[in-house]
XYZ file of N, CA and C in Angstrom:
159
model
N 95.859 125.759 91.098
C 95.815 124.316 90.870
C 96.091 123.553 92.153
N 97.083 124.030 92.891
C 97.441 123.363 94.149
C 96.305 123.451 95.154
N 95.625 124.613 95.167
C 94.503 124.796 96.093
C 93.365 123.834 95.761
N 93.096 123.658 94.484
C 92.024 122.745 94.063
C 92.345 121.312 94.479
N 93.608 120.923 94.323
C 94.032 119.572 94.675
C 93.870 119.337 96.170
N 94.300 120.307 96.968
C 94.180 120.199 98.423
C 92.716 120.099 98.841
N 91.874 120.906 98.204
C 90.446 120.909 98.509
C 89.820 119.553 98.181
N 90.206 119.000 97.052
C 89.683 117.695 96.632
C 90.062 116.617 97.632
N 91.316 116.642 98.093
C 91.780 115.660 99.081
C 90.979 115.790 100.371
N 90.721 117.024 100.808
C 89.937 117.245 102.018
C 88.518 116.701 101.862
N 87.914 116.932 100.701
C 86.569 116.414 100.455
C 86.550 114.894 100.533
N 87.562 114.262 99.935
C 87.647 112.801 99.937
C 87.775 112.277 101.368
N 88.595 112.948 102.182
C 88.776 112.538 103.585
C 87.456 112.644 104.342
N 86.767 113.763 104.177
C 85.489 113.980 104.872
C 84.455 112.935 104.467
N 84.351 112.691 103.168
C 83.383 111.700 102.681
C 83.714 110.312 103.195
N 85.016 109.996 103.231
C 85.456 108.693 103.732
C 85.068 108.510 105.196
N 85.292 109.534 106.002
C 84.924 109.480 107.422
C 83.415 109.298 107.569
N 82.657 110.072 106.799
C 81.203 110.010 106.881
C 80.680 108.615 106.520
N 81.198 108.058 105.428
C 80.783 106.725 104.990
C 81.148 105.678 106.039
N 82.350 105.802 106.610
C 82.799 104.873 107.646
C 81.851 104.884 108.842
N 81.465 106.079 109.269
C 80.533 106.217 110.392
C 79.165 105.638 110.045
N 78.699 105.913 108.829
C 77.405 105.381 108.401
C 77.394 103.858 108.430
N 78.488 103.247 107.989
C 78.594 101.786 108.002
C 78.546 101.266 109.437
N 79.257 101.930 110.341
C 79.255 101.518 111.744
C 77.854 101.635 112.346
N 77.171 102.729 112.007
C 75.823 102.942 112.535
C 74.869 101.858 112.025
N 74.969 101.536 110.761
C 74.088 100.512 110.202
C 74.385 99.140 110.790
N 75.608 98.950 111.240
C 75.968 97.682 111.884
C 75.711 97.740 113.393
N 75.090 98.834 113.825
C 74.704 99.033 115.221
C 75.877 98.951 116.191
N 77.044 99.423 115.744
C 78.200 99.484 116.638
C 78.254 100.844 117.323
N 77.548 101.794 116.729
C 77.495 103.130 117.319
C 76.039 103.482 117.623
N 75.796 103.916 118.855
C 74.435 104.235 119.274
C 74.063 105.669 118.898
N 74.970 106.586 119.135
C 74.669 107.997 118.894
C 75.773 108.628 118.058
N 75.382 109.332 117.002
C 76.372 110.002 116.168
C 75.977 111.438 115.920
N 77.007 112.291 115.790
C 76.745 113.688 115.466
C 77.881 114.209 114.608
N 77.602 114.430 113.329
C 78.629 114.926 112.416
C 78.157 116.234 111.794
N 78.977 117.257 111.926
C 78.640 118.529 111.316
C 79.787 118.940 110.404
N 79.466 119.141 109.144
C 80.479 119.580 108.192
C 80.117 120.980 107.725
N 81.039 121.921 107.956
C 80.758 123.297 107.569
C 81.783 123.771 106.545
N 81.294 124.371 105.479
C 82.153 124.933 104.450
C 82.023 126.453 104.489
N 83.162 127.132 104.595
C 83.090 128.588 104.534
C 83.392 129.059 103.112
N 83.350 130.357 102.910
C 83.450 130.907 101.556
C 84.801 130.635 100.905
N 85.849 130.448 101.708
C 87.174 130.224 101.124
C 87.390 128.758 100.776
N 86.394 127.911 101.070
C 86.488 126.517 100.690
C 87.148 125.639 101.736
N 87.506 126.243 102.871
C 88.112 125.429 103.913
C 87.038 124.625 104.639
N 87.418 123.472 105.128
C 86.446 122.596 105.774
C 86.669 122.580 107.278
N 85.589 122.816 108.022
C 85.668 122.639 109.464
C 84.808 121.437 109.780
N 85.420 120.437 110.387
C 84.708 119.186 110.628
C 84.578 118.958 112.128
N 83.337 119.005 112.599
C 83.075 118.657 113.992
C 82.678 117.194 114.026
N 83.465 116.407 114.730
C 83.302 114.967 114.667
C 83.127 114.425 116.078
N 81.900 114.017 116.404
C 81.614 113.564 117.761
C 80.839 112.271 117.716
N 81.448 111.205 118.244
C 80.777 109.906 118.242
C 80.708 109.360 119.663
N 79.526 108.963 120.072
C 79.344 108.347 121.380
C 79.004 106.878 121.183
N 79.777 106.030 121.820
C 79.522 104.599 121.693
C 78.769 104.115 122.928
């Protein structure tokens, strides 16, 4: 149960970051964006987050 809760929180954080970046891009505050989200078999999230302004 605890693992599921932690996983859910991580998903929410990742989605929040992604949406935030998308909003910035649509407002043309960010010229170049590169977001890679990788999920491995154990459900852990590796987030590569690179933004160039």
